[in-house]
Backbone as a ProteinNet text record, in pm:
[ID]
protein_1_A
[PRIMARY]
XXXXXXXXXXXXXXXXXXXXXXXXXXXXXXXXXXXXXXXXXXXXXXXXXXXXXXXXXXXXXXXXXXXXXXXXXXXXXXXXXXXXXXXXXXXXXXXXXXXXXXXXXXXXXXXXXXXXXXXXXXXXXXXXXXXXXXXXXXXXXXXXXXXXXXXXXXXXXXXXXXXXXXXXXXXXXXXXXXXXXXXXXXXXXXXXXXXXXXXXXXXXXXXXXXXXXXXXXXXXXXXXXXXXXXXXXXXXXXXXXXXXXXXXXXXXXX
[TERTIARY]
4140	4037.2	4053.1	4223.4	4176.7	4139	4156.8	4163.9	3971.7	3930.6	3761	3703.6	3833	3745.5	3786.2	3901.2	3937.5	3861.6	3763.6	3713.9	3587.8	3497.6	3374.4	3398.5	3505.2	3557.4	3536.1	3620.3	3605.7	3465.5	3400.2	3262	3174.7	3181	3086.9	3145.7	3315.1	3274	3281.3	3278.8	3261.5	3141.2	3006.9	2892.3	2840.7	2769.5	2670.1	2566.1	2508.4	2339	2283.1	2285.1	2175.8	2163.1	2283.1	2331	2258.3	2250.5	2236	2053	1930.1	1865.4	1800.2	1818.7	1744.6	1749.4	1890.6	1875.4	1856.5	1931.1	1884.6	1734.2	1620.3	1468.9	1430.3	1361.3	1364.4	1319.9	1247	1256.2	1357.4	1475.1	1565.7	1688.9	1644.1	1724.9	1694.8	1581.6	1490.2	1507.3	1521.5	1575	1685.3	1785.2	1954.1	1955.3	1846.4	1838.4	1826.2	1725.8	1619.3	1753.5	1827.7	1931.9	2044.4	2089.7	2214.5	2129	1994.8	1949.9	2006.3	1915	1926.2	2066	2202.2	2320.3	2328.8	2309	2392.8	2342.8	2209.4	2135.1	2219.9	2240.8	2296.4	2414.8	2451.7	2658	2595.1	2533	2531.6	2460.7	2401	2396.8	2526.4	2617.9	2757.4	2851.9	2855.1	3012.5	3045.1	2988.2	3017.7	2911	2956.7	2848.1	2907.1	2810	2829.5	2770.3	2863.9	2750.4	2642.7	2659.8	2506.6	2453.5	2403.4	2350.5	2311.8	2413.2	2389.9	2359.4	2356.5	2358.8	2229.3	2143.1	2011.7	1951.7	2073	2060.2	2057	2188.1	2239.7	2068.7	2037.8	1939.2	1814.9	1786.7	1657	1694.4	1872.2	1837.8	1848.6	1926.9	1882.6	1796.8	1656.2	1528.9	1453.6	1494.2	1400.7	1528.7	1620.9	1663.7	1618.1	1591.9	1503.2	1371.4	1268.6	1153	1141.7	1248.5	1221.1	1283.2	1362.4	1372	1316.5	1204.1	1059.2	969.4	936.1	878.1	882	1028.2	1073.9	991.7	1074.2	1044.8	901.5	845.8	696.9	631.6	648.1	576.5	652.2	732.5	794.7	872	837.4	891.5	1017.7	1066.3	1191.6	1304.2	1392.7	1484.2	1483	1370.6	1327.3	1407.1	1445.8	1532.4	1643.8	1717.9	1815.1	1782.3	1634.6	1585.5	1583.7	1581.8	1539	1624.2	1744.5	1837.2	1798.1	1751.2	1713.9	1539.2	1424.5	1332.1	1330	1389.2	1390.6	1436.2	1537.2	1601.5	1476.2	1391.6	1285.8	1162.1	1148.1	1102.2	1107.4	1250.4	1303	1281.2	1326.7	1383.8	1226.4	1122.5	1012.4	968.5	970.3	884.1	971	1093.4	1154.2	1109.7	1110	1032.6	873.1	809	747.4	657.3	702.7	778.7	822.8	912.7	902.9	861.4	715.8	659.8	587.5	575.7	560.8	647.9	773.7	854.4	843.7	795.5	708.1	888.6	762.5	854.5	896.5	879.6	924.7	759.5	795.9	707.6	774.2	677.7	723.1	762.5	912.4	947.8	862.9	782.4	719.1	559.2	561.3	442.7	434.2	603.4	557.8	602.6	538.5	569.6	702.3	768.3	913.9	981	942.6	1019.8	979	827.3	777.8	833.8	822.9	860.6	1031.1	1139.5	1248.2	1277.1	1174.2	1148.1	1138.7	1003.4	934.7	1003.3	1068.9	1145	1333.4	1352.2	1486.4	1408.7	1324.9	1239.9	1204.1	1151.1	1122.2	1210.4	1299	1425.4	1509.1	1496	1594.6	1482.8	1407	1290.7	1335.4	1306.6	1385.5	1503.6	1587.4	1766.5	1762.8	1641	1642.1	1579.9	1466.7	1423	1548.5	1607	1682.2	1853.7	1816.2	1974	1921	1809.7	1784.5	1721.1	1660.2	1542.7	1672.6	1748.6	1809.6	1699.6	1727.7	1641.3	1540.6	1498.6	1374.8	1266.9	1321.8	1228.8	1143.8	1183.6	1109.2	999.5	960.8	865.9	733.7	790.6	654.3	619.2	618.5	624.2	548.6	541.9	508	387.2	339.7	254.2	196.3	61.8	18	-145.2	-141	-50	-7.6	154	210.8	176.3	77.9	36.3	-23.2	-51.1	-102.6	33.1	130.5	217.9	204.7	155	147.3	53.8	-33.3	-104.1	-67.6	3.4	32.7	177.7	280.9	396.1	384.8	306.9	237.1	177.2	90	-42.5	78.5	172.4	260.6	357.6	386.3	529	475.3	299.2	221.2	223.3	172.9	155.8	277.1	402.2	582.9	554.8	510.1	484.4	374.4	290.3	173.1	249.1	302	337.7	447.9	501.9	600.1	470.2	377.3	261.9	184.5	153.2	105.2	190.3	326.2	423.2	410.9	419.4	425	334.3	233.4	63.9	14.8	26.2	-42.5	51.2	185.4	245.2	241	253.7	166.9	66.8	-16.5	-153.8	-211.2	-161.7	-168.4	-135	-6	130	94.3	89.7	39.8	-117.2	-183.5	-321.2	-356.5	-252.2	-212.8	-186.9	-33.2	37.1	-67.1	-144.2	-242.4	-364.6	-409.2	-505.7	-409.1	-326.9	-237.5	-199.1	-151.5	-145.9	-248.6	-410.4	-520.2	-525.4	-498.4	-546.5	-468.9	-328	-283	-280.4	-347.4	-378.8	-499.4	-606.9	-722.2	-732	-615.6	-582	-530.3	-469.8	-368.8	-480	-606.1	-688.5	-769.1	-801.9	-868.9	-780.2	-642.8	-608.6	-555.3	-557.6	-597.8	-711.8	-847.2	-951.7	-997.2	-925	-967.5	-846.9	-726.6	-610.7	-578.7	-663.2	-643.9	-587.2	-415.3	-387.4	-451.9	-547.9	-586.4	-556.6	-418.4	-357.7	-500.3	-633.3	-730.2	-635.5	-484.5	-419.6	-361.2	-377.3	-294.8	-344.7	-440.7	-489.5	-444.3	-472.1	-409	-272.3	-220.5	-46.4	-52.3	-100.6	-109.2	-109.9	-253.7	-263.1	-218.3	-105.1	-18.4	107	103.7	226.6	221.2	75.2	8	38.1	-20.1	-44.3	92.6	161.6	331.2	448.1	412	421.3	345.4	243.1	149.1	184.3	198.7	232.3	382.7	460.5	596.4	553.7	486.8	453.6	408.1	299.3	256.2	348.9	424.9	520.4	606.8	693.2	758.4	699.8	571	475.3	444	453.6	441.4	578.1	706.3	839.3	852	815.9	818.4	734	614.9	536	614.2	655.5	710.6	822.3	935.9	1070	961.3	916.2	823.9	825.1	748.7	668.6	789.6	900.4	1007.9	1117.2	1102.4	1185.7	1156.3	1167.2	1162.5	1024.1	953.7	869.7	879	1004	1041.2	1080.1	1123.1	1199.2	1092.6	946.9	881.8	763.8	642.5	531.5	444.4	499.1	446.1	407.1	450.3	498.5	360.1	373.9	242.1	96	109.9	16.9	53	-23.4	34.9	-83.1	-1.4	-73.3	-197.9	-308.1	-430.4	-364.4	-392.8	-392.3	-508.9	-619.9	-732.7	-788.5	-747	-718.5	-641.4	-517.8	-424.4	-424.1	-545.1	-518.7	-634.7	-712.5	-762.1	-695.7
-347.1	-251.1	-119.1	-95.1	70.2	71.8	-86.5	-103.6	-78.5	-146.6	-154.5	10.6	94.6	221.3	325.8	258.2	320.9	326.9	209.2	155.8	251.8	219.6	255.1	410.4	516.6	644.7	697.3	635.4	635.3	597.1	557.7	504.2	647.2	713.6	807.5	910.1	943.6	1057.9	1053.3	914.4	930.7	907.8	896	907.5	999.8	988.2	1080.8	1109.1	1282.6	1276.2	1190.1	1133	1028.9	963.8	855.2	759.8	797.5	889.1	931.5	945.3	965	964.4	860.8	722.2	655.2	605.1	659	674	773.5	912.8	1060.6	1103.7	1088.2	1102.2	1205.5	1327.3	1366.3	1329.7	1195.6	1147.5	1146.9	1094.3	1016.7	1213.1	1264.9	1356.6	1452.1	1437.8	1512.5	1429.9	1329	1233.3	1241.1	1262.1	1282.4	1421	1559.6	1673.4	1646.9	1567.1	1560.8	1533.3	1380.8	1338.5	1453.4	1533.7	1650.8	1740.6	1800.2	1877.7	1781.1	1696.9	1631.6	1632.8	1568.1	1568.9	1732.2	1834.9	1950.8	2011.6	1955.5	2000.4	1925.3	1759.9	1708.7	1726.7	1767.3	1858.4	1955.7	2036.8	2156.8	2130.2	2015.7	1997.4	1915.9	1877.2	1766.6	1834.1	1962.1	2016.1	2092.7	2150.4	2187	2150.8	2005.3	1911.1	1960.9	2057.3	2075.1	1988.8	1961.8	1896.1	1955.9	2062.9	2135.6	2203.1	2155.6	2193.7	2342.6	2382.2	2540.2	2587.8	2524.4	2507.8	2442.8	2565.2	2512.8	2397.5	2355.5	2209.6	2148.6	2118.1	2016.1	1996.8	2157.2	2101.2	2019.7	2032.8	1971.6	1786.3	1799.1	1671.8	1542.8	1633.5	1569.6	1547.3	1625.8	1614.1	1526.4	1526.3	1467	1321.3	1240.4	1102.8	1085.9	1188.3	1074.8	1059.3	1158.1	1150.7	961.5	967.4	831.4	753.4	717.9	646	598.2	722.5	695.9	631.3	672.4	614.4	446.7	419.8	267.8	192	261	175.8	154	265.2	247.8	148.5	166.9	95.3	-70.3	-76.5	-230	-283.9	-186.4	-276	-275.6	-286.2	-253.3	-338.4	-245	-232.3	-205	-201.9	-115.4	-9.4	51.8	196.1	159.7	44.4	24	42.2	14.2	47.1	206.5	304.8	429.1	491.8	465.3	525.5	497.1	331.1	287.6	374.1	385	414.9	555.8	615.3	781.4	818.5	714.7	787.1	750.9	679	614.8	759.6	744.9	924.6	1044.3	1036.3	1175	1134.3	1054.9	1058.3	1089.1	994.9	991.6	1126.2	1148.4	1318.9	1419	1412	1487.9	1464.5	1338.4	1312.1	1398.9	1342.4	1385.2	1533.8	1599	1737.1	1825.4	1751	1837.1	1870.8	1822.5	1856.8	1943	2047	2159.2	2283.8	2268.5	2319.2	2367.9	2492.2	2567	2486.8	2424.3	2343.4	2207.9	2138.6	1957.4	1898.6	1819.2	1718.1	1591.3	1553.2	1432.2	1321.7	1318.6	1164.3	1032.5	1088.7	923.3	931.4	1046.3	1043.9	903.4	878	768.8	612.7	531.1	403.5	363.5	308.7	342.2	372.9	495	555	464.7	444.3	400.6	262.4	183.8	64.2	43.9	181.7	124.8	172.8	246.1	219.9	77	55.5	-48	-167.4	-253.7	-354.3	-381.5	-274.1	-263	-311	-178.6	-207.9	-367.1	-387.7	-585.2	-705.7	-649.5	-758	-754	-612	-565.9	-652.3	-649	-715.3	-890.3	-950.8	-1102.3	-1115.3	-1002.8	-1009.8	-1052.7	-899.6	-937.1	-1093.4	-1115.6	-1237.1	-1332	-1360.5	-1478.5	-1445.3	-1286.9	-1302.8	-1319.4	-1322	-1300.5	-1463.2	-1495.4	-1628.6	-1774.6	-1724.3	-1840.8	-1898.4	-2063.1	-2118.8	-2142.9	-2096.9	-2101.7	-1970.8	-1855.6	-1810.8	-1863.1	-1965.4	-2012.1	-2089.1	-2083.4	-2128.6	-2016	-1907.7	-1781.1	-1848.6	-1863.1	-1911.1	-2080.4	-2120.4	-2291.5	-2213.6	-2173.6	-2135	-2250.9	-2237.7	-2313.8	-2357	-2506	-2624.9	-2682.7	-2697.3	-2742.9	-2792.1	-2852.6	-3036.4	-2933.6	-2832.9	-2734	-2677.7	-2676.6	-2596.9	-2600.3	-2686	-2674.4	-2592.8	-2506.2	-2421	-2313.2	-2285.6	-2213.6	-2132.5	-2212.2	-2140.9	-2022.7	-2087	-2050.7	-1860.2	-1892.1	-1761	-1681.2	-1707.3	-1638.6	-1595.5	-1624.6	-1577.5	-1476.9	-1540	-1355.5	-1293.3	-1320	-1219.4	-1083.9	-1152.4	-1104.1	-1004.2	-1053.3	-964.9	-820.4	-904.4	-828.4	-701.8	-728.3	-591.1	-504.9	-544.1	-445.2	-393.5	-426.6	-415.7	-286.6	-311.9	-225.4	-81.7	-53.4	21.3	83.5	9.2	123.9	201	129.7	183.4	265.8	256.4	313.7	485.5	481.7	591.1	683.7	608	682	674.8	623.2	680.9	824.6	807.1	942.7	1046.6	1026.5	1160.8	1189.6	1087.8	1131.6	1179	1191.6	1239.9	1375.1	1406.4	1548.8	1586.5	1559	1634.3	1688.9	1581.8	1616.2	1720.9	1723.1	1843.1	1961.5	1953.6	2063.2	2112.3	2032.3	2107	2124.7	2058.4	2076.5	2241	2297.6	2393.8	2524.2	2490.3	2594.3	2649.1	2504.5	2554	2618.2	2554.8	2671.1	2806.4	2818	2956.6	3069.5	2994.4	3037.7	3097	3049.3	3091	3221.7	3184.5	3317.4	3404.9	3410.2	3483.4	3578	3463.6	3547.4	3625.8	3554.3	3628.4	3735.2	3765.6	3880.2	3977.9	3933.1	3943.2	3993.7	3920.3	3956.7	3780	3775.9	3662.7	3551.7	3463.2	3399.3	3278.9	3256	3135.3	3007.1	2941.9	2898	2773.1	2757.2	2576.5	2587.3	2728	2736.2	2666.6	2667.6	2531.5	2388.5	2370.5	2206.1	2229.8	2332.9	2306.3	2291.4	2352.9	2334.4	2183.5	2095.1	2001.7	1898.8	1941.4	1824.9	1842.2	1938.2	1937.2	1834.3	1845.3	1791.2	1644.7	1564.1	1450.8	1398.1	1482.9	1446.2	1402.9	1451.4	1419.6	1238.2	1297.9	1164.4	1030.6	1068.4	967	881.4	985.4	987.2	843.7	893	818.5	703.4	677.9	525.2	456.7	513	389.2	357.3	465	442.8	370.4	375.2	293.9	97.6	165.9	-27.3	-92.4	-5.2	-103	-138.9	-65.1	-112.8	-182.3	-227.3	-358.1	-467	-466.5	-541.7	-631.5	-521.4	-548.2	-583	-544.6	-615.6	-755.6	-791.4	-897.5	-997	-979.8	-1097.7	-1084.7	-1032.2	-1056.7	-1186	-1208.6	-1311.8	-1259	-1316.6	-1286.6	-1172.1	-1221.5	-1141	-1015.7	-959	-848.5	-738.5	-812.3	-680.1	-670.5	-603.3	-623.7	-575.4	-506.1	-547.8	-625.3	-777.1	-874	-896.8	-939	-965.9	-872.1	-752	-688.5	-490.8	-516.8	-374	-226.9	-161.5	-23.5	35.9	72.2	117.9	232.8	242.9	324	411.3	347.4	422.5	529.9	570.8	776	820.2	763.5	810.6	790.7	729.4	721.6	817.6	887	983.6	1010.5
-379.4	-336.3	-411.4	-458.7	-495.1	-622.1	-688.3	-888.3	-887.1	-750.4	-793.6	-740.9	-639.9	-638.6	-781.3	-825.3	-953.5	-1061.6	-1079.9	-1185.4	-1149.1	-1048.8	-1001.5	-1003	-970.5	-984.4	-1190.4	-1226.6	-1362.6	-1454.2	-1440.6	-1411.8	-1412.9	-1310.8	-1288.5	-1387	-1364	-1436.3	-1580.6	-1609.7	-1816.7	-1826.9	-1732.3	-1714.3	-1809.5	-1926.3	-2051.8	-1957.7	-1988	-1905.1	-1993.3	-2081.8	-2122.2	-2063.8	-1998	-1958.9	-1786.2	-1771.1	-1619.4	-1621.1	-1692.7	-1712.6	-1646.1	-1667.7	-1578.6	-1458.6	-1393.6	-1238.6	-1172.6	-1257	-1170.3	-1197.9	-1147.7	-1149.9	-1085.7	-1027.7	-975	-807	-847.1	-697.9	-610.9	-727.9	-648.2	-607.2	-693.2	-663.7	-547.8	-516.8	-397.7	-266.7	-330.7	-204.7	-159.5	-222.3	-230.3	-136.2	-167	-147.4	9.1	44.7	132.9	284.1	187.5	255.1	329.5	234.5	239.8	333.6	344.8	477.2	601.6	597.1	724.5	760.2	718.6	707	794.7	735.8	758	901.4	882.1	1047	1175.3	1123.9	1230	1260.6	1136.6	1152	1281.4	1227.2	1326.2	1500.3	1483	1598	1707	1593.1	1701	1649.7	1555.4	1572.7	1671.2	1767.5	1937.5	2033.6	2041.8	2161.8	2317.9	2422.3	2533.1	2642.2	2707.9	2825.6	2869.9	2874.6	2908.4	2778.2	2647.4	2566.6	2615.4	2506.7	2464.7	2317.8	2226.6	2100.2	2037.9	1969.5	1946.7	1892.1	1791.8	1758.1	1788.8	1894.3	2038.1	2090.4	2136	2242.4	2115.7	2030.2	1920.9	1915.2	1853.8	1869	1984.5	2118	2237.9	2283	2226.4	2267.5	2191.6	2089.7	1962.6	2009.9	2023.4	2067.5	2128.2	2316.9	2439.6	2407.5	2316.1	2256.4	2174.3	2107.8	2040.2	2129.6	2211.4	2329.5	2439.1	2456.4	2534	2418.7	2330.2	2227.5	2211.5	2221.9	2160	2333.3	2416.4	2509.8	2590.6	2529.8	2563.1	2496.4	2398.4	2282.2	2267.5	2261.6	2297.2	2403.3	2493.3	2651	2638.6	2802.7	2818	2735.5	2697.5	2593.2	2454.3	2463	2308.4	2308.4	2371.9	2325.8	2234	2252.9	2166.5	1942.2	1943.4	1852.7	1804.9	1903.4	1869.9	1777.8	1716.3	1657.3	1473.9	1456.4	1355.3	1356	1418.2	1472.6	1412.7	1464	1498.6	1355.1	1249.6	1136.2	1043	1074.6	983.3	989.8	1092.8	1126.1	1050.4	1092.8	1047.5	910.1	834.8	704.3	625.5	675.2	582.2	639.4	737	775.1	652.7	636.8	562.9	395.5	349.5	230.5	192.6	294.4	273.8	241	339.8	375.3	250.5	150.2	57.1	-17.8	-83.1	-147.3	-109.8	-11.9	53.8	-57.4	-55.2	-115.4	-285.5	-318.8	-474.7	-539.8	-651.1	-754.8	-735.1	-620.7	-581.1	-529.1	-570.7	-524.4	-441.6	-346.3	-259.9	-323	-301	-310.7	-243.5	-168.7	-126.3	-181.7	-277.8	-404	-487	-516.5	-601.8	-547.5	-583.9	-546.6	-535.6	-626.6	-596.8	-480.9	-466.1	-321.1	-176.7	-178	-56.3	-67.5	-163.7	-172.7	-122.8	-180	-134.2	28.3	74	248.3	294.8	234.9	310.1	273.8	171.5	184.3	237.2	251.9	374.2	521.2	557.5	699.5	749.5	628	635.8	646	568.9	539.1	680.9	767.3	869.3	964.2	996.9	1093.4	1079.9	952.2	961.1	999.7	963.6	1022.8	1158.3	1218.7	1398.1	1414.2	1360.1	1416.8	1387.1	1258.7	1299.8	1368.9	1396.7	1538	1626.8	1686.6	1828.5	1857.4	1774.9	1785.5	1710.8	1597.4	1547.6	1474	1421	1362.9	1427.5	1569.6	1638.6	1549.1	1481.7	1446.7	1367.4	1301.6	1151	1214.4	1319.9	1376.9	1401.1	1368.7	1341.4	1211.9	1102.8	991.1	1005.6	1082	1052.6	1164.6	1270.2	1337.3	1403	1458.5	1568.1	1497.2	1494.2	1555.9	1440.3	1461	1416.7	1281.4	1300.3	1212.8	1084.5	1141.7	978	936.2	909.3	841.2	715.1	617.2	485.6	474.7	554.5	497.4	568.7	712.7	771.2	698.8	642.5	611.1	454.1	363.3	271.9	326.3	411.8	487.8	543.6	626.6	662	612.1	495.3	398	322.4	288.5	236.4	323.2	431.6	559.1	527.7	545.2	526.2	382.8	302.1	161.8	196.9	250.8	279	376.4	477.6	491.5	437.4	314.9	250.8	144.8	120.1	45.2	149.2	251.7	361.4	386.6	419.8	426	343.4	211.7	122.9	8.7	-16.9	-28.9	27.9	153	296.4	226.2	250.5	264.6	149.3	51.7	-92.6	-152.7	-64.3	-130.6	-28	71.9	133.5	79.6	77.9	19.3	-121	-167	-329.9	-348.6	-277.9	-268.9	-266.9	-141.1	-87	-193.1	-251.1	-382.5	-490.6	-508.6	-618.2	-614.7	-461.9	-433.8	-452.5	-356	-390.6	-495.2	-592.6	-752.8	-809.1	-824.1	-869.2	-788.6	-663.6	-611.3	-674.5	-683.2	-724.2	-863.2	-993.4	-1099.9	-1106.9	-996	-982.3	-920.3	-843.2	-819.9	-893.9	-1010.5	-1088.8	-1197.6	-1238.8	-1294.8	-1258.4	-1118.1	-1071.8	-1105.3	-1055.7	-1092.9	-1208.8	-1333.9	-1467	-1507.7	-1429	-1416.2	-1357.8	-1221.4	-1146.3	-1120.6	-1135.8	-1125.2	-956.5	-887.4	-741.2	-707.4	-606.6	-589.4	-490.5	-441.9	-339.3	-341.3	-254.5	-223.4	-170.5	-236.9	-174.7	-144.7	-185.5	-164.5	-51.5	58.2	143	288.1	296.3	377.3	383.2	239.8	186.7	275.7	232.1	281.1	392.1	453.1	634.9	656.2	595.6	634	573.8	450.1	391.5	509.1	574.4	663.3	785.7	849.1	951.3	882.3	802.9	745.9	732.5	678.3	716	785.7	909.7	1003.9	1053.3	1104.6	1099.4	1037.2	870.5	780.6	902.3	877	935.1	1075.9	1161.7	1261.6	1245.7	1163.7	1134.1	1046.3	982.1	931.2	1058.1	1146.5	1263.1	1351.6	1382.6	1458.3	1417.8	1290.3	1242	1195	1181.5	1193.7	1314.1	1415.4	1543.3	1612	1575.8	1592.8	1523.5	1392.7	1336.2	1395.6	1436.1	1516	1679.1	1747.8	1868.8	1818.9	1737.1	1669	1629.6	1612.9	1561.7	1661.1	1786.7	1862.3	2011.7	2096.7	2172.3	2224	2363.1	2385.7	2507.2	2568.8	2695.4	2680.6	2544	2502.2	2469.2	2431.3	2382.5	2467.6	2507.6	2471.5	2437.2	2318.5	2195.1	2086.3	2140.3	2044.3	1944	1874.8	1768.4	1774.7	1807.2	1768.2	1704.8	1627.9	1501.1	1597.4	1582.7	1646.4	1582.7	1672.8	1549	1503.8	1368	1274.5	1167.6	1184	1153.7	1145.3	1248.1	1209.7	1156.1	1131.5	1093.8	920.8	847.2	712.9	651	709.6	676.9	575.3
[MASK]
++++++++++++++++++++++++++++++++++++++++++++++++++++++++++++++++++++++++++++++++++++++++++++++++++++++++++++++++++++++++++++++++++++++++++++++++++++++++++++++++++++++++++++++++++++++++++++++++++++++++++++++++++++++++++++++++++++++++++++++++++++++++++++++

């Protein structure tokens, strides 16, 4: 174990920036960024945990866990809360992605495909994990569907289905986010003009920001909203009920 952390140690630091070029992107580095906030907020909320929350953090993220705990269990019936921890980081994390392209000089990591995609196929792969711990080889029976005697056309429709929503997840989340980004920079190069022209400054992108913040959020929710139909949807029947049906979302892709 220590020859392969030796090797993998040595590794990084004879690392050339050339060599570093096609993994450090600025996606991925905004993502890394995005990661180290979150990290330092949740330090500060558990390095003096009181029983009676006195500590402004303490009290945010005690509020923001039973929030996604009511959440899980509303939405997929009792015992869903055990989800809220996986749930709630899916949340946080994409609200925070998204989020930064708010920030003069970054753009949203879940702007580009890439990013949404390496959301949305963990989320999927973790959803079959549950179905075949909880169901066993009884799950592969979502997959052969009803009746039976059709499975050669049924296992086929349903294995896209499985594609189809890592296809859904992550389209959905960047064609939003990346939409925003783009009014937003179209606005501030047209601001940037007036203001060579009149030389008076008028932020006209400062709206957009408002409502790339709003949409951010939101975004944040319908992906949290449809891993958790998902995880509903591949667990037993008694565990969710939510089971096989995805949350409307139609307002939410405005």
């Amino acid at each position: 174990m220590e020859e392969h952390l030796a090797t993998w140690v040595n590794f990084l630091v004879n690392l050339e920036p050339a060599q570093l070029r096609p993994y450090l992107t600025v996606n991925v580095l905004s993502a890394w960024i995005v990661i180290g906030l979150i990290l330092l907020m949740v330090r500060a909320g558990t390095r003096r945990m009181d029983l009676r929350a006195t500590n402004g953090w303490q009290v945010v993220w005690e509020w923001a866990f039973e929030s996604f705990e009511n959440f899980c269990r509303s939405t997929m019936g009792p015992g869903g809360e055990r989800f809220a921890p996986f749930l709630g980081t899916i949340f946080i994390y994409v609200a925070g992605l998204n989020l930064f392209g708010v920030v003069p000089g970054f753009i949203s990591p879940t702007a580009s495909l890439t990013m949404t995609f390496a959301l949305s196929i963990p989320t999927i792969l973790y959803v079959q994990y549950l179905g075949f711990r909880t169901q066993g080889l009884h799950y592969l029976m979502h997959f052969v569907g009803e009746p039976w005697w059709l499975f050669p056309l049924n296992i086929p429709i349903h294995v896209i289905g499985e594609f189809a929503r890592v296809l859904s997840l992550a389209i959905r989340l960047f064609g939003n986010i990346f939409g925003e980004d783009t009014v937003i920079a179209q606005l501030v190069v047209l601001a940037s003009g007036i203001f060579a022209a009149i030389h008076v400054p008028i932020p006209i992108q400062f709206p957009m920001v408002l409502f790339h913040i709003f949409v951010s959020f939101v975004q944040a929710l319908v992906f949290m909203m449809l891993a958790a139909s998902y995880i509903s949807g591949a667990l037993p029947e008694e565990h969710g009920s939510a089971h096989g049906h995805e949350p409307e979302t139609q307002s939410a892709d405005a």
